[in-house]
Coordinates of C-alpha atoms in Angstrom, one line a residue:
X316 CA 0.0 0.0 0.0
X317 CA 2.7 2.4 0.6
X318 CA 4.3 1.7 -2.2
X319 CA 1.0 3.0 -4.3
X320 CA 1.0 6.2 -2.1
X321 CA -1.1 8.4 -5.0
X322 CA -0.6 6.1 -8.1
X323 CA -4.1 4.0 -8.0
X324 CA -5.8 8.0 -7.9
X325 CA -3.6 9.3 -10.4
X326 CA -4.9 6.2 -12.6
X327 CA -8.2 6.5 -12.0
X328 CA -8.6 10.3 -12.7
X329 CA -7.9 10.1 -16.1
X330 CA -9.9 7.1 -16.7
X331 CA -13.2 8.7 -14.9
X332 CA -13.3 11.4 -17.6
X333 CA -12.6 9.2 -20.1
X334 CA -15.6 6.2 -19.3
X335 CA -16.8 7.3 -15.7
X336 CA -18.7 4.0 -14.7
X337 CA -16.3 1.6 -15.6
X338 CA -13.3 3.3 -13.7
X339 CA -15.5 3.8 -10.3
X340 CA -16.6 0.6 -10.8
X341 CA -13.0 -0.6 -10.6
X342 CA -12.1 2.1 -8.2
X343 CA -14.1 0.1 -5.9
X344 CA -12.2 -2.8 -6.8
X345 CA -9.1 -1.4 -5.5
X346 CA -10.5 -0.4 -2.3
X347 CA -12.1 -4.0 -1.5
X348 CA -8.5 -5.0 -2.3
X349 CA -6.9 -3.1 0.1
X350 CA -5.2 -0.5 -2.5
X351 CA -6.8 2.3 -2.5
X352 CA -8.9 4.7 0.3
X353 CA -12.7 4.6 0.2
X354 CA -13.1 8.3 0.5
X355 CA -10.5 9.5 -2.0
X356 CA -12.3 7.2 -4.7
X357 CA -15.5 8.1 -3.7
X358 CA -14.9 11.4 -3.9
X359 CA -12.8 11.7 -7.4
X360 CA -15.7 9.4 -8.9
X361 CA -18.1 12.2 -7.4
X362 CA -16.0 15.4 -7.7
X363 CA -14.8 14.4 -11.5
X364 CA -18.8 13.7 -12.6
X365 CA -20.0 16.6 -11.5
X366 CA -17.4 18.5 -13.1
X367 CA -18.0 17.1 -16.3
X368 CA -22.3 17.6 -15.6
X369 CA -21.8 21.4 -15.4
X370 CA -19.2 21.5 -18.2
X371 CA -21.9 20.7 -20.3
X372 CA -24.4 22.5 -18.7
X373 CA -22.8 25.8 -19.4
X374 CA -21.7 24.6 -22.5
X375 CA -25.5 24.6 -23.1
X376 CA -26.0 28.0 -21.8
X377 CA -23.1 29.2 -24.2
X378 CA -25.1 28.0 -26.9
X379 CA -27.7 30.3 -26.3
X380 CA -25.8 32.9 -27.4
X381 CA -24.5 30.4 -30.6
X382 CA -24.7 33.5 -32.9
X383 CA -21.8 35.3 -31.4
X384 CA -20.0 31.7 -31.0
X385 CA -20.7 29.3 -34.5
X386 CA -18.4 27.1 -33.0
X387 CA -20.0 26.3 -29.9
X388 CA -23.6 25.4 -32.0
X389 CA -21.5 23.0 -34.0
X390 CA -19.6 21.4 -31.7
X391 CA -23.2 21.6 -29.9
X392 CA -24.3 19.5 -32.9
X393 CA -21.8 17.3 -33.1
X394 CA -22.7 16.3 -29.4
X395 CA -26.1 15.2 -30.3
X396 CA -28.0 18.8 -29.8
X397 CA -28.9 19.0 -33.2
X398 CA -31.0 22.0 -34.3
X399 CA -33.9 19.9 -35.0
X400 CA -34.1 18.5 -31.6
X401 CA -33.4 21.3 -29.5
X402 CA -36.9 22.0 -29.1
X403 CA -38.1 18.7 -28.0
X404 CA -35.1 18.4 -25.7
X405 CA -35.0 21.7 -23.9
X406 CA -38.6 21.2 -23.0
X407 CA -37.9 18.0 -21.8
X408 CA -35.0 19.1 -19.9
X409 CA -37.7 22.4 -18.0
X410 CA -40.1 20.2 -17.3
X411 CA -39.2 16.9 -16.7
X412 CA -35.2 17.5 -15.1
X413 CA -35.3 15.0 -12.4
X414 CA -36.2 12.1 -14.8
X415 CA -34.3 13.3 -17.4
X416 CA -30.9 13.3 -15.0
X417 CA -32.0 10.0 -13.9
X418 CA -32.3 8.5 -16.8
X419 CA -28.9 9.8 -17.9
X420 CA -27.4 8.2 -15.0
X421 CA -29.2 5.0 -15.0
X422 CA -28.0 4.2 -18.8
X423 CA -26.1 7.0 -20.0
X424 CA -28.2 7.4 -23.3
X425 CA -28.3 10.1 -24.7
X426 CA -26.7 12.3 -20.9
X427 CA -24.2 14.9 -22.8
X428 CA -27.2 16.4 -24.8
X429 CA -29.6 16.2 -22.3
X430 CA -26.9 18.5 -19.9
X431 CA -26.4 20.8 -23.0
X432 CA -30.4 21.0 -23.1
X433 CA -30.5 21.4 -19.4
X434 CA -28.2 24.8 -19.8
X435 CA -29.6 25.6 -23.6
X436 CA -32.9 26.2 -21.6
X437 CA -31.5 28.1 -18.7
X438 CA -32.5 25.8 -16.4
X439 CA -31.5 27.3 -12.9
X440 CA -28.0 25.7 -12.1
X441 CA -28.9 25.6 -8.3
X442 CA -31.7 22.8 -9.6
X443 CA -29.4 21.1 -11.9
X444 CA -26.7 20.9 -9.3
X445 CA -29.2 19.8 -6.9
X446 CA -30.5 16.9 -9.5
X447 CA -27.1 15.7 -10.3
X448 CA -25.6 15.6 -7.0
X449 CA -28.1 13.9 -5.8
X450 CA -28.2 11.0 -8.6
X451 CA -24.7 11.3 -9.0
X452 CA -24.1 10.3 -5.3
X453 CA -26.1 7.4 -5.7
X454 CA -25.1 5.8 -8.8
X455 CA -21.5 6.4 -7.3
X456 CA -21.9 4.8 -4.0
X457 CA -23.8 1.5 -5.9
X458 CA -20.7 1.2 -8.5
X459 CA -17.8 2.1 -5.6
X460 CA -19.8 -0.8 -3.7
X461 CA -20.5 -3.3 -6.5
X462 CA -16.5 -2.9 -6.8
X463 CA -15.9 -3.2 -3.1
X464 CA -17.6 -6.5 -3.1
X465 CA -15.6 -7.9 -6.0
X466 CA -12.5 -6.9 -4.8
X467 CA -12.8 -8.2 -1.1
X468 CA -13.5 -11.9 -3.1
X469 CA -11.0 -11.5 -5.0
X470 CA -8.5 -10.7 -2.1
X471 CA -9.7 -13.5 -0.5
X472 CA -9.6 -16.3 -3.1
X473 CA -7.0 -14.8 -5.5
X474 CA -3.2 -15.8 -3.8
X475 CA -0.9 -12.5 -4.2
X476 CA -3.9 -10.1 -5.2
X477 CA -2.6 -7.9 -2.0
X478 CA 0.3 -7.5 -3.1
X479 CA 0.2 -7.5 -6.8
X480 CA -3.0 -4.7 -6.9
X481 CA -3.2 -4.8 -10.7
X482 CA -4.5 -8.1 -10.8
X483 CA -7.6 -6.1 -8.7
X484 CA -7.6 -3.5 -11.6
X485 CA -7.7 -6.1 -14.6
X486 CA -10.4 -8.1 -12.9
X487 CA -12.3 -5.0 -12.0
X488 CA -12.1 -3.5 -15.6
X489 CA -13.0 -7.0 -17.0
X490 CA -16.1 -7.2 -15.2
X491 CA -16.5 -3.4 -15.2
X492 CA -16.6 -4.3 -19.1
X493 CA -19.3 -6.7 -18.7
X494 CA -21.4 -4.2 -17.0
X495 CA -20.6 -1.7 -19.4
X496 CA -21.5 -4.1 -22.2
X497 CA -25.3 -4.7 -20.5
X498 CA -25.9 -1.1 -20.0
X499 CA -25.5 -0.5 -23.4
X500 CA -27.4 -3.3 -24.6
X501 CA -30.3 -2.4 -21.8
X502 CA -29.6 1.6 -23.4
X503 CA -29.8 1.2 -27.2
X504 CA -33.4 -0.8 -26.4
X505 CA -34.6 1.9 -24.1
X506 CA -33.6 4.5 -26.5
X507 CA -36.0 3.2 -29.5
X508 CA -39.2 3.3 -27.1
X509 CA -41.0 6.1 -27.6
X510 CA -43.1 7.4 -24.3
X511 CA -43.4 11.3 -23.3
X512 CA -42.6 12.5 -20.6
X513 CA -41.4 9.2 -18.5
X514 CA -37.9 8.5 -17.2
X515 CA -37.9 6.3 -20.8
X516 CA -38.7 8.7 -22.9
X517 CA -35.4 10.6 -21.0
X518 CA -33.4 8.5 -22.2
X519 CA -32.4 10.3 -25.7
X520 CA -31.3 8.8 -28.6
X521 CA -27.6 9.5 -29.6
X522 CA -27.6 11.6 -33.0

């Protein structure tokens, strides 16, 4: 462990921002392992999330001012906020924001234009904050856990896991992977029903 002073976090930073589920997930893994802290995981799965929420948030609220800044509406666009969907999704995002946040956390379908809606249609960022730290919290605390679990039976039926800690992160991204692999499957099926106004019909289709 002391030898990994700052290396597991340093790890999974870069990987939260790059696929956010599947590093926490194996962030978890580490700390049922014995390799990393609870708290510091916890709180770069949390910290890095939100981060990323508000970035396109005011993304979104930049793009209400898209004629001063073409570059924003295309990279906008190129995000999934098309111009012909900006309607339906900006109501959706006023009316409906604690299903819509929810649905973007349960599956991830269709979450980076549904933020860029979110600030598009100046929703206050006290209530987006509020939504997203709240769902945020909890879909961090069930992956940290989930990995927890797998890590603490792999400690104790894997000889050398405690001392060789990649063998945690390999078998924590491979199942990580597996989840992954489901929630995309369970996604792409919820994203081709068609229901208003339900935590379904949050779930956007990518462009």
């Amino acid at each position: 462990m002391d030898v990994l002073v700052g290396t597991p976090y340093a790890v999974l930073a870069p990987a939260m921002v790059l696929e956010g589920p599947v590093a926490t997930f194996a962030g978890g893994t580490l700390v049922g392992a014995g390799h990393a802290a609870l708290l510091l995981v916890w709180l770069l799965a949390f910290g890095i999330d939100l981060l990323l929420d508000s970035g396109l948030y005011l993304l979104g609220r930049a793009g209400r001012r898209a004629g001063g800044h073409p570059w924003v509406a295309r990279l906008s666009a190129k995000l999934g906020f098309t111009p012909d969907r900006q309607d339906l999704l900006c109501r959706k995002a006023s009316d409906h924001l604690g299903t819509v946040v929810a649905g973007a956390k349960l599956v991830d379908v269709g979450a980076v234009p549904a933020f860029l809606a979110a600030g598009y249609a100046a929703v206050g960022y006290r209530r987006f904050l509020g939504w997203t730290a709240l769902l945020t919290a909890v879909r961090v605390s069930v992956l940290v856990g989930l990995g927890m679990l797998t890590g603490e039976h792999l400690a104790a039926r894997v000889e050398g896991i405690l001392d060789r800690p990649w063998l945690a992160v390999l078998a924590g991204l491979a199942v990580a992977g597996l989840l992954l692999g489901v929630k995309t499957v369970v996604g792409a099926a919820l994203a081709r029903i068609r229901s208003g106004g339900g935590l379904l019909a949050a779930s956007f289709q990518p462009a």
